[in-house]
Coordinates of C-alpha atoms in Angstrom, one line a residue:
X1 CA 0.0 0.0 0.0
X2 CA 1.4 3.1 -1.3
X3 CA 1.7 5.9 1.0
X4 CA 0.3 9.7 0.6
X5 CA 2.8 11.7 0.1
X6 CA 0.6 15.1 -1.0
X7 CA -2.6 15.8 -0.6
X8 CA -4.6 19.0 -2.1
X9 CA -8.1 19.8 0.2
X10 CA -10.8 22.4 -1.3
X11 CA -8.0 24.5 -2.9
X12 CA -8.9 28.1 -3.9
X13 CA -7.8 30.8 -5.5
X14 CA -8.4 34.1 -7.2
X15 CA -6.4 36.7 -9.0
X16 CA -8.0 40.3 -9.6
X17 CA -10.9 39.0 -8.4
X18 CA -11.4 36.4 -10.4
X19 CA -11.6 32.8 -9.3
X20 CA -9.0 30.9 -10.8
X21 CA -9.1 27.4 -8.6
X22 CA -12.1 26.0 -7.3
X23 CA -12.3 23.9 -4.5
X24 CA -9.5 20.9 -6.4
X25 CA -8.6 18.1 -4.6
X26 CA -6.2 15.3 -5.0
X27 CA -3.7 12.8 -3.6
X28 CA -0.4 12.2 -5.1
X29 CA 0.8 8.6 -3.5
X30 CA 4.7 8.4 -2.9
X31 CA 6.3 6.3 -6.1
X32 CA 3.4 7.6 -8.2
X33 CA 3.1 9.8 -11.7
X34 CA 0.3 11.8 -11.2
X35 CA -0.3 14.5 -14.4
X36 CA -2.9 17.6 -14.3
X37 CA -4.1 18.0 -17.9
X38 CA -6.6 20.6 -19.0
X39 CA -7.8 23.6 -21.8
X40 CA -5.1 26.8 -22.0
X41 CA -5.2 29.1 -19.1
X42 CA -7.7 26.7 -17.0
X43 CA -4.7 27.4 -14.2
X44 CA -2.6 24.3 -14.2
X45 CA 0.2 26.4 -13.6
X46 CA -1.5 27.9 -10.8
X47 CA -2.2 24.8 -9.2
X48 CA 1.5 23.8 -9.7
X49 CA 2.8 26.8 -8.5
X50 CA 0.3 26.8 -5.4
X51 CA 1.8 23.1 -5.1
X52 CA 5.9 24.7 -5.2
X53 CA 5.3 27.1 -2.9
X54 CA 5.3 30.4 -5.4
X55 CA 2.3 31.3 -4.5
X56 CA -0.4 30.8 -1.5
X57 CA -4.0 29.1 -2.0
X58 CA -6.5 31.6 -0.6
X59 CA -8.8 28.8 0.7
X60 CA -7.5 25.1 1.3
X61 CA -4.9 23.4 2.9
X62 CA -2.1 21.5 1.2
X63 CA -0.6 18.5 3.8
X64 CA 3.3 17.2 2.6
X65 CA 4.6 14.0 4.2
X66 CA 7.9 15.4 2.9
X67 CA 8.1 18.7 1.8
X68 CA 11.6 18.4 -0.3
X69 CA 11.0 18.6 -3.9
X70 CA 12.2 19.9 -7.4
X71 CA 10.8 22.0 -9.8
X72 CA 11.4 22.0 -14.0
X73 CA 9.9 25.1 -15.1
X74 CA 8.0 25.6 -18.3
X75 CA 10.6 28.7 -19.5
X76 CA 14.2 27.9 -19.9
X77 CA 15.9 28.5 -16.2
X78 CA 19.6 27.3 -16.9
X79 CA 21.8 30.3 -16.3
X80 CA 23.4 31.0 -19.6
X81 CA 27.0 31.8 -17.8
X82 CA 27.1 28.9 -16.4
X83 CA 28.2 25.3 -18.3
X84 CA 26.0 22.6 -18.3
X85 CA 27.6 20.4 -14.9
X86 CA 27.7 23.9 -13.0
X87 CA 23.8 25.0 -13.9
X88 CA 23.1 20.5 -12.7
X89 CA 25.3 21.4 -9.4
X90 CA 23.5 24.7 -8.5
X91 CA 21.7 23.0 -5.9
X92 CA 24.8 21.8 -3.9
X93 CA 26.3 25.4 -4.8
X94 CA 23.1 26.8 -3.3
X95 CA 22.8 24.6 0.0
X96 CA 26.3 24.0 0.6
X97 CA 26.0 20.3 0.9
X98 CA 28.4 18.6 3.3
X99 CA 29.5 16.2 0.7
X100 CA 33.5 16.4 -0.8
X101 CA 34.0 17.6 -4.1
X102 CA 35.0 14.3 -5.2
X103 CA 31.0 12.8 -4.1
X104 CA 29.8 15.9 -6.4
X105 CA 31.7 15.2 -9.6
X106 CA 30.6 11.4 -9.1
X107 CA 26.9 11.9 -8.3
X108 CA 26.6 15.0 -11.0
X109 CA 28.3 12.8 -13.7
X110 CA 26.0 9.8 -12.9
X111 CA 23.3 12.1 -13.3
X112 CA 24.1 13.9 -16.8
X113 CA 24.6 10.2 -18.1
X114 CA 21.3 9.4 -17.0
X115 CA 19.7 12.2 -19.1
X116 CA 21.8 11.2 -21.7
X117 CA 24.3 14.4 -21.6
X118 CA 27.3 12.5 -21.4
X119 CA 30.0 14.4 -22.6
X120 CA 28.6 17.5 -23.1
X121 CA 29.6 18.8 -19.6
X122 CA 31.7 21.6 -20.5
X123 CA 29.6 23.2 -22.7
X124 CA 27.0 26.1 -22.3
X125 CA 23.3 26.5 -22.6
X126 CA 23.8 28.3 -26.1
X127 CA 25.9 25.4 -27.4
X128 CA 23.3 22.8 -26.7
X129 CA 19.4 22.5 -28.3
X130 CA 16.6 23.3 -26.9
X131 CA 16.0 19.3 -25.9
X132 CA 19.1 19.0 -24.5
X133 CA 18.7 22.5 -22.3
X134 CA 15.2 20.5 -21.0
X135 CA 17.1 17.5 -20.5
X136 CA 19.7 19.7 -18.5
X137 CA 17.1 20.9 -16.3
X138 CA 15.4 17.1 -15.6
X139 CA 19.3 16.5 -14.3
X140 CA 19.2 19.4 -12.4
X141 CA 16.0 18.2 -10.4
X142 CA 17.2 14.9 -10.5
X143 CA 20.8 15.2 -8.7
X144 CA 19.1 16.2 -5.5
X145 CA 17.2 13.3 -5.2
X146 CA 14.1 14.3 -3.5
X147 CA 11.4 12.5 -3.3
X148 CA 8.8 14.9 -5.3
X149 CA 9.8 16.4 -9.0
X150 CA 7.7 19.1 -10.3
X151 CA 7.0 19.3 -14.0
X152 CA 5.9 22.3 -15.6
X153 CA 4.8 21.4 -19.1
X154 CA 8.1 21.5 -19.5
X155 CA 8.7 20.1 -23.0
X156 CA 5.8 22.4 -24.5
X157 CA 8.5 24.6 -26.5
X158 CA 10.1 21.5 -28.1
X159 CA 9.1 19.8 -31.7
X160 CA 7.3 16.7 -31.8
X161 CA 10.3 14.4 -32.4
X162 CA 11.9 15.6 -29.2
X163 CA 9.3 15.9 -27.2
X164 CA 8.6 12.2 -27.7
X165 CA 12.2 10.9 -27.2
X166 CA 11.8 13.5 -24.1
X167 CA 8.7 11.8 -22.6
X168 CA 10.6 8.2 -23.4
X169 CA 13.4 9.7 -20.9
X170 CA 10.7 10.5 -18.4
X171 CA 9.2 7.2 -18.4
X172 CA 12.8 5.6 -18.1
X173 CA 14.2 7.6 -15.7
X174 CA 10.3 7.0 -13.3
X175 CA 10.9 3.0 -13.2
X176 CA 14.7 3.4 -12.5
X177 CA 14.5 6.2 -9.4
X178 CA 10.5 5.2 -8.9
X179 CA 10.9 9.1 -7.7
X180 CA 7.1 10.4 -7.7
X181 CA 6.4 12.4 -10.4
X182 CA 3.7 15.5 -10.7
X183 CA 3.5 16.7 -14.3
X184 CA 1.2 19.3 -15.9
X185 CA 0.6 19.2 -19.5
X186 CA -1.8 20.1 -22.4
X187 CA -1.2 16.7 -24.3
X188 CA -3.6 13.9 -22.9
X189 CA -1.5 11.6 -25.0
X190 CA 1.5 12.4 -22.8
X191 CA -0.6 12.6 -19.6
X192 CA -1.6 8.7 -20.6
X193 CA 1.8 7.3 -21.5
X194 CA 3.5 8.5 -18.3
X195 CA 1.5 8.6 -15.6
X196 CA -0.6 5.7 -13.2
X197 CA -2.8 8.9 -12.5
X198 CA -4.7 11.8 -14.1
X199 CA -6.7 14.7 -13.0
X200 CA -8.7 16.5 -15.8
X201 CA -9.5 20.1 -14.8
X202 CA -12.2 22.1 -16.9
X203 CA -12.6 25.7 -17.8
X204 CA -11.9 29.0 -15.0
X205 CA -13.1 28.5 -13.1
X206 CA -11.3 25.4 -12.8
X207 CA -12.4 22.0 -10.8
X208 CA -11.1 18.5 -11.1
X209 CA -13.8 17.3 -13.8
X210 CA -12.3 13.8 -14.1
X211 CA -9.3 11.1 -12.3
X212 CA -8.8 8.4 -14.4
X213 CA -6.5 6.0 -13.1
X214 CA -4.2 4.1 -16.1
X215 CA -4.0 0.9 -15.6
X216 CA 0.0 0.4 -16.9
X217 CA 1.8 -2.4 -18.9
X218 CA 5.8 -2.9 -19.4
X219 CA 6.5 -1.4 -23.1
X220 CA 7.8 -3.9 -25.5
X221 CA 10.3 -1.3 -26.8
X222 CA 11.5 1.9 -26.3
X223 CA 8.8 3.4 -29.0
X224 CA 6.2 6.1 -28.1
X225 CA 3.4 4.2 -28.1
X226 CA 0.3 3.6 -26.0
X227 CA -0.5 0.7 -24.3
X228 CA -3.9 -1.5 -25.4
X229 CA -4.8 -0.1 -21.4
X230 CA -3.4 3.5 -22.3
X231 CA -5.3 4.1 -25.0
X232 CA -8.3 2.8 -23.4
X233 CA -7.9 6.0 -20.6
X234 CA -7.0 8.3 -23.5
X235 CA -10.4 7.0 -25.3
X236 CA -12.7 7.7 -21.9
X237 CA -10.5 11.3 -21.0
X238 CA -11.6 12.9 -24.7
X239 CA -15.1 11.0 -24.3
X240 CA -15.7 13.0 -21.1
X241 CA -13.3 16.2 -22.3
X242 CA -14.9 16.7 -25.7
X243 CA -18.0 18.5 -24.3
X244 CA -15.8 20.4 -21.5
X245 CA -12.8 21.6 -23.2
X246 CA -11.7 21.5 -26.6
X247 CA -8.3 20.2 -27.3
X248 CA -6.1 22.8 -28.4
X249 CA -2.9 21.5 -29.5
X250 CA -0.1 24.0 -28.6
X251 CA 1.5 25.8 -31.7
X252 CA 5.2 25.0 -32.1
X253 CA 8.2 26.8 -34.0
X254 CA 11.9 25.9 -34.7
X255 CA 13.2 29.1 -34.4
X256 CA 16.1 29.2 -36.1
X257 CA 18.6 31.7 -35.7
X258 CA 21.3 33.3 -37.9
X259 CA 24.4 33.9 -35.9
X260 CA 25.5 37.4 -36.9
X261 CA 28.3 37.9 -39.2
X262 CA 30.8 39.9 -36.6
X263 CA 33.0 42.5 -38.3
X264 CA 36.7 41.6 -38.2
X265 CA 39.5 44.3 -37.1
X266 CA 40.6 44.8 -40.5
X267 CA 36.8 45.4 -41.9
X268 CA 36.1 47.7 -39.1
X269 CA 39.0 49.7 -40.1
X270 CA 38.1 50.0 -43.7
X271 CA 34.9 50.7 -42.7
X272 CA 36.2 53.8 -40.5
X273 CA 38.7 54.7 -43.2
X274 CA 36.0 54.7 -46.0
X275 CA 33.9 56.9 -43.9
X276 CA 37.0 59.3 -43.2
X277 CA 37.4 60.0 -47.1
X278 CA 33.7 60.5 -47.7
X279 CA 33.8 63.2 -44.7
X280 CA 37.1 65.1 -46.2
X281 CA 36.3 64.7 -49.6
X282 CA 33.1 66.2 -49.2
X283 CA 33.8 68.6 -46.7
X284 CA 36.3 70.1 -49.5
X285 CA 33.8 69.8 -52.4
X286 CA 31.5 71.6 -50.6
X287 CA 34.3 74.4 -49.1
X288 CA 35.7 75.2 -52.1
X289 CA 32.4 75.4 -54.6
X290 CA 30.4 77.5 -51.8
X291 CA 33.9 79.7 -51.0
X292 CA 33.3 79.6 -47.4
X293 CA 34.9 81.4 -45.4
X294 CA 37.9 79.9 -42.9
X295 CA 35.9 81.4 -40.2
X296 CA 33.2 78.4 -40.8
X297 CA 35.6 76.0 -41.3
X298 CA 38.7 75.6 -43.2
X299 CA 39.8 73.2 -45.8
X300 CA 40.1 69.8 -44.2
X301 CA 43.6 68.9 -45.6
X302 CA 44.6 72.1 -43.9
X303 CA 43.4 70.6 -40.7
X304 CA 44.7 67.1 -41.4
X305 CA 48.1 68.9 -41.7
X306 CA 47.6 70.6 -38.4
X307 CA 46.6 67.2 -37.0
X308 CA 49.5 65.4 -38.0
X309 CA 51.8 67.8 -36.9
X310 CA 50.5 68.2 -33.4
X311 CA 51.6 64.4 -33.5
X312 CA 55.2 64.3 -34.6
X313 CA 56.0 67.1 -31.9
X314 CA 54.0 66.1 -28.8
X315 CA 52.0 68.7 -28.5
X316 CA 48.8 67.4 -28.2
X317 CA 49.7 64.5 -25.6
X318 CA 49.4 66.6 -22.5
X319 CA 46.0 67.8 -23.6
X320 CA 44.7 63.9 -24.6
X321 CA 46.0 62.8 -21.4
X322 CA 44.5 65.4 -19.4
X323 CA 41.4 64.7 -20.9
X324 CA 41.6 61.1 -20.9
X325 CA 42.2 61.1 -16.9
X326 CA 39.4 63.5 -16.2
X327 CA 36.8 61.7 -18.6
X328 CA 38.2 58.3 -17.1
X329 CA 37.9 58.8 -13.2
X330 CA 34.6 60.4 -13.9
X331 CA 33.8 57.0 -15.5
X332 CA 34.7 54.4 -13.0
X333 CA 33.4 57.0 -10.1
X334 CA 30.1 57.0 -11.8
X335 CA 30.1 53.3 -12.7
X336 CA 30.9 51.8 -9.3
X337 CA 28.7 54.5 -7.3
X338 CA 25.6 53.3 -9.5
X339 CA 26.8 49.9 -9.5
X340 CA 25.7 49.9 -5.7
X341 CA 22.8 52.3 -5.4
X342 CA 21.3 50.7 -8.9
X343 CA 21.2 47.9 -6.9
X344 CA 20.1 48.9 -3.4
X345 CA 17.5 51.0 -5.4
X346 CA 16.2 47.7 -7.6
X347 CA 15.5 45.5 -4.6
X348 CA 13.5 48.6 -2.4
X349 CA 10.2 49.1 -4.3
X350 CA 9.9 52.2 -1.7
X351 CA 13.4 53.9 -3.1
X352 CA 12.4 52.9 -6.0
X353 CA 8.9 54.8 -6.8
X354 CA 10.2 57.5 -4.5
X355 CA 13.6 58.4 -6.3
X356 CA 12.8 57.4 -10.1
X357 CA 10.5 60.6 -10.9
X358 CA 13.3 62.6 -9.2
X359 CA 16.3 61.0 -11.0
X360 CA 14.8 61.5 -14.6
X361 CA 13.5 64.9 -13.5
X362 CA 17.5 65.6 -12.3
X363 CA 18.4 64.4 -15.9
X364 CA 17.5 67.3 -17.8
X365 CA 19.8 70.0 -15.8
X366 CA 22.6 71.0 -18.3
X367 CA 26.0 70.5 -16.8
X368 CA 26.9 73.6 -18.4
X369 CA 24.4 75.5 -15.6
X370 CA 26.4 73.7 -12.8
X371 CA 29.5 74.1 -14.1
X372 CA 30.1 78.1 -12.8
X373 CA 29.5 76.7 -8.9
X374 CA 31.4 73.5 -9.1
X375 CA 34.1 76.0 -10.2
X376 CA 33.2 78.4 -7.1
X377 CA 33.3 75.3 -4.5
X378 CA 36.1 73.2 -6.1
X379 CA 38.5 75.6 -7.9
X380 CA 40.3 75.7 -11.3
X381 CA 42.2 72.4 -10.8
X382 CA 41.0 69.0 -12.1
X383 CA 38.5 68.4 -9.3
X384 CA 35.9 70.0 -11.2
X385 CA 36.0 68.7 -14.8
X386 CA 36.1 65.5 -12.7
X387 CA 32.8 66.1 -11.0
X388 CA 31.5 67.4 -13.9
X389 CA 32.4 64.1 -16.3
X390 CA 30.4 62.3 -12.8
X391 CA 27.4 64.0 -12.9
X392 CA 26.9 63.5 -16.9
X393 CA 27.5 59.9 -16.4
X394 CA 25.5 59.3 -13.1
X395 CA 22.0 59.5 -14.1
X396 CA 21.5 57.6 -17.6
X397 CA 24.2 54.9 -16.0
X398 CA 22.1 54.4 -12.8
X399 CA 18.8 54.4 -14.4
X400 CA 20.1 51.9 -16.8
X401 CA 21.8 50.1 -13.9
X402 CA 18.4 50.3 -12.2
X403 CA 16.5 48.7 -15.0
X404 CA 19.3 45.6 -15.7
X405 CA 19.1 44.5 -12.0
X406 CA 14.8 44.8 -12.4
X407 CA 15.0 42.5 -15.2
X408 CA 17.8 40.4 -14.3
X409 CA 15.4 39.1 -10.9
X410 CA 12.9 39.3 -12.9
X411 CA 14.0 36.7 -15.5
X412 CA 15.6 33.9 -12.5
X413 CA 13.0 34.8 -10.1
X414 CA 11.4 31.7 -10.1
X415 CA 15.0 30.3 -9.8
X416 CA 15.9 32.3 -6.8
X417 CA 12.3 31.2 -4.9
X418 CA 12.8 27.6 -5.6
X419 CA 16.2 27.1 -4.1
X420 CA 16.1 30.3 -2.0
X421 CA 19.8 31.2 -1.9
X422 CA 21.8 33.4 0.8
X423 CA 22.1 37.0 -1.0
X424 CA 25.8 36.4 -2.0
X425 CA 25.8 33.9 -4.0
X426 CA 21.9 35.2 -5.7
X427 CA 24.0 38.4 -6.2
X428 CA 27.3 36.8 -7.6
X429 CA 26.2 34.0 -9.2
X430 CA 22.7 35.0 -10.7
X431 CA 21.5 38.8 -10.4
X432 CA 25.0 40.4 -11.2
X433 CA 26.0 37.8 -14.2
X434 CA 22.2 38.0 -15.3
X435 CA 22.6 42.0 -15.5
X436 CA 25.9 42.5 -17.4
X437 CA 24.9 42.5 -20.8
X438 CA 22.1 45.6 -20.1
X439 CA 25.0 46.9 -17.3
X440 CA 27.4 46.9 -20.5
X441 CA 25.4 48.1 -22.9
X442 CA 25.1 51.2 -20.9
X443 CA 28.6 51.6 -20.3
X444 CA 28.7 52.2 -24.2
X445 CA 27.2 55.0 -24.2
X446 CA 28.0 55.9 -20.6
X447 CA 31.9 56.1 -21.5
X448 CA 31.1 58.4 -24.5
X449 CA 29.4 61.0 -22.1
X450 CA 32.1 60.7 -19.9
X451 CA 34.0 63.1 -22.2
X452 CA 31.5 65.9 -23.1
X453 CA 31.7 66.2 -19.1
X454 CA 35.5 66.6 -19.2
X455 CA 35.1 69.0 -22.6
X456 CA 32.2 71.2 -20.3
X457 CA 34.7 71.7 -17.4
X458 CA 38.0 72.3 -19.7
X459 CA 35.5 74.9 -21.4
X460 CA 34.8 77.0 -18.3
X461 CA 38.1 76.7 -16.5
X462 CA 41.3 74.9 -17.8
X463 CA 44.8 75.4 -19.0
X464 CA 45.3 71.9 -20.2
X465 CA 43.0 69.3 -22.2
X466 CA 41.3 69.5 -25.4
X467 CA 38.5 71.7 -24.4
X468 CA 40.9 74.4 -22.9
X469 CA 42.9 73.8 -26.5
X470 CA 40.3 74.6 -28.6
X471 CA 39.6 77.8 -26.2
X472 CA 43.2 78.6 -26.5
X473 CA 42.9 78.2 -31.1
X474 CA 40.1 80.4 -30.7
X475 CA 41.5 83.4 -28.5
X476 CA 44.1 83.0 -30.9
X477 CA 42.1 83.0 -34.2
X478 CA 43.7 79.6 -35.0
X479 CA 40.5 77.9 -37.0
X480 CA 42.5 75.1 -38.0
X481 CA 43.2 74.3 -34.6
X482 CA 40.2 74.7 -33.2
X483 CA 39.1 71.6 -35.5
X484 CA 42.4 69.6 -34.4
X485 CA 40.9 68.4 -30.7
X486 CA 37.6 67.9 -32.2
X487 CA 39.1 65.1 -34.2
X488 CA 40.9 63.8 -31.1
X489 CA 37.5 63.6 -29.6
X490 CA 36.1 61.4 -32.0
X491 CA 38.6 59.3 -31.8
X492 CA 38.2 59.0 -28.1
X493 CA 34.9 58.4 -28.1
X494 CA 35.6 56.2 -30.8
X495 CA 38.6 54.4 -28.7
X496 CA 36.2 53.9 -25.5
X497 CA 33.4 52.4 -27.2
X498 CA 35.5 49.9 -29.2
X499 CA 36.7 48.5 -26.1
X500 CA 33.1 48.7 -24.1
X501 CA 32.0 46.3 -27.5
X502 CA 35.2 44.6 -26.8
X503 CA 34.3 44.0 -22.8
X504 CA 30.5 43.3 -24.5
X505 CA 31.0 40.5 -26.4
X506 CA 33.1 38.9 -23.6
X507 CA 30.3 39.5 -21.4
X508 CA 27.4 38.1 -23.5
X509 CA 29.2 35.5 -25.1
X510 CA 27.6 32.8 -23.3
X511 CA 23.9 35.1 -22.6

């Protein structure tokens, strides 16, 4: 006599005041394969997550006789940083098992074989399909061997083929660890093939309508293919469904995906270089048809030659320099000061609805306005142009920083609820790595800005950098100068957002 090893009494629920869940009950006996099956959005998921723990019945009672369990979500939830053996271990990461490294690499590599993942340990989510992510997951749920698993149609996104080799798996891997199984699914098919139980649920709001038990024979082969007893269950399930529920099959895609074509070095270079000779040629087509006058801007070679000799004598070092250290520290001031209140900000819904309006609002004051008193309090040295290069970067950086921590909990939250880690290891290992790709896109732009802040303060007050040089050419009357440090500019900007790509595709690699 099997024991009970969950069991559902008069569960309710609503959402916006509208009853979802209906007074459901069931048992789910240890060893068993129970499956929930019913129409699209009848709240099977609902149930399940009820069941997980993500969310609380409003009526009912659930009663565990052991509460441990595992949960494979319907979405992908393998962390895409992390290779396939370290995304199966995340559990014994998470919990800090008392077991040597030695037990882990044994247990997690008897595992991956039993999903059928041997030798693919090494490599990352976006190296394997989507079956083999699924299959990833199952391990995952498996290597912790509790006695419940929880299966969130979790094979829905897959093609036929591998959905049926998937289901094949299941059924395998039930007899050998005669774990109990709880699985909800769309496909009454499925639901007949794998489990000894089913509940039917009808339309919101949903009630169990139907439990059929399957009366299960040994497969001759390894074939998807129902029992004489199977089919029998799947014949009396759409008998008693037709009338209740239609069945919808779920639409399926293969997505597939062109890797983009990345420019090399060398094509980036012509590319810049092709650009360049459009600019100058143009620029000198149109200065010497229209006879403009030097005082709207000279002929480009003119400033070329300029530019090129500012080069072979040094002159223009202690301005780039200059620049380069104001713009720089202004950066990585503004970077890791956001880096922390982005965060802090994120995880406080109070901070956050209270400081948003006020950041954005904070956003549209010049720097140019603020420039004068940062002057007054800090003085002519490099303090200000540092402050300045700050400010510009502060508040698109944070709100940016803001928004890639949101979304980064957002994406593994179910992740972080099921296995509940300690906040170090849920900020090191999953909402930091999670964020960087949004974190880094910002810091493209970010880095750019960083140097109109150091321009703005070598502007008001400055002997030294390229904003000061371009006052200096034009208290001088030197036009062709004063277009020399724009180009230096450029190719600053130019500089720091070829290596915030660089640090991007490092970073998103594996995303």
């Amino acid at each position: 006599m099997k024991t009970i090893l969950l069991e559902g009494k008069d569960i309710s629920f609503s959402y916006n005041n509208r009853c979802v869940l209906d007074s459901i009950n069931f048992k789910i006996l240890k060893g068993s394969f129970v499956s929930f099956i019913g129409p699209s959005g009848c709240g099977k998921t609902t149930l399940l997550n009820i069941i997980a723990g993500l969310l609380h019945q409003d009526n009912g009672v659930l009663e565990y006789t052991n509460p441990l369990f595992s949960l494979v979500l319907q979405k992908n939830s393998l962390l895409p940083w992390l290779t396939l053996q370290e995304n199966v271990l995340i559990p014994y990461s998470i919990k800090k098992e008392k077991i040597s490294k030695a037990e882990q690499q044994q247990k997690v590599l008897e595992i991956i074989d039993l999903v059928g993942l041997k030798g693919f340990e090494s490599h990352f989510p976006s190296e394997l399909s989507g079956g083999m992510c699924k299959r990833a997951e199952l391990a995952r749920g498996l290597i912790e061997h509790n006695e419940l698993i929880i299966l969130d149609e979790p094979f829905s996104s897959l093609d036929i083929i591998s959905r049926e080799r998937l289901n094949i798996l299941l059924h395998d891997i039930c007899i050998k660890t005669n774990c109990t199984i709880l699985l909800v699914t769309h496909s009454i098919e499925e639901a007949c093939y794998l489990s000894d139980e089913i509940f039917v649920m009808g339309n919101v709001p949903a009630t169990i309508i139907h439990h059929e038990i399957v009366s299960k024979e040994s497969h001759s082969n390894d074939a998807y293919i129902l029992s004489e007893q199977e089919q029998l269950s799947e014949r009396t399930i759409r008998t008693i469904t037709s009338e209740k529920w239609s069945d919808k099959s779920n639409d399926t895609a293969v997505v597939i995906v062109k890797k983009e074509k990345k420019i090399s070095g060398r094509g980036l270079f012509t590319a810049i270089f092709s650009q360049f000779l459009i600019v100058f040629f143009l620029l000198s087509i149109i200065k010497f048809t229209g006879k403009i006058p030097d005082f709207y801007f000279p002929y480009p070679h003119s400033v070329l030659i300029r530019f090129i000799s500012t080069l072979i004598d040094g002159s223009i070092f202690i301005h780039l320099f200059t620049t380069m250290i104001e713009s720089l520290t202004g950066f990585f001031i503004a970077f890791f000061i956001t880096l922390i209140t982005g965060y802090i900000i994120s995880v406080n819904k109070v901070l956050y609805k209270w400081l948003m309006p006020s950041l954005i609002a904070s956003n549209t004051i010049p720097s140019i306005a603020i420039a004068p008193i940062l002057i007054t309090w800090f003085g002519f040295g490099i303090t200000p142009k540092i402050v300045i290069s700050v400010i510009i970067v502060f508040f698109p950086m944070l709100i940016n920083n803001i928004t890639a921590f949101t979304d980064s909990r957002k994406k593994y939250r179910d992740l972080i609820t099921i296995y509940s880690p300690d906040i170090f290891y849920r900020l090191l290992k999953i909402e930091i790595p999670g964020a960087l790709p949004q974190i880094i896109t910002g810091v493209k732009v970010s880095s750019t800005l960083s140097v109109i802040g150091a321009v703005v303060g070598e502007f008001m007050a400055g002997s030294t950098g390229l904003g000061s040089l371009i006052n200096t050419a034009k208290n001088s009357i030197d036009y062709e100068m004063m277009f020399v440090p724009i180009i230096y500019l450029v190719i600053l900007g130019f500089v720091y957002y070829s290596i915030s790509s660089i640090i991007y595709d490092i970073v998103s690699k594996n995303h």
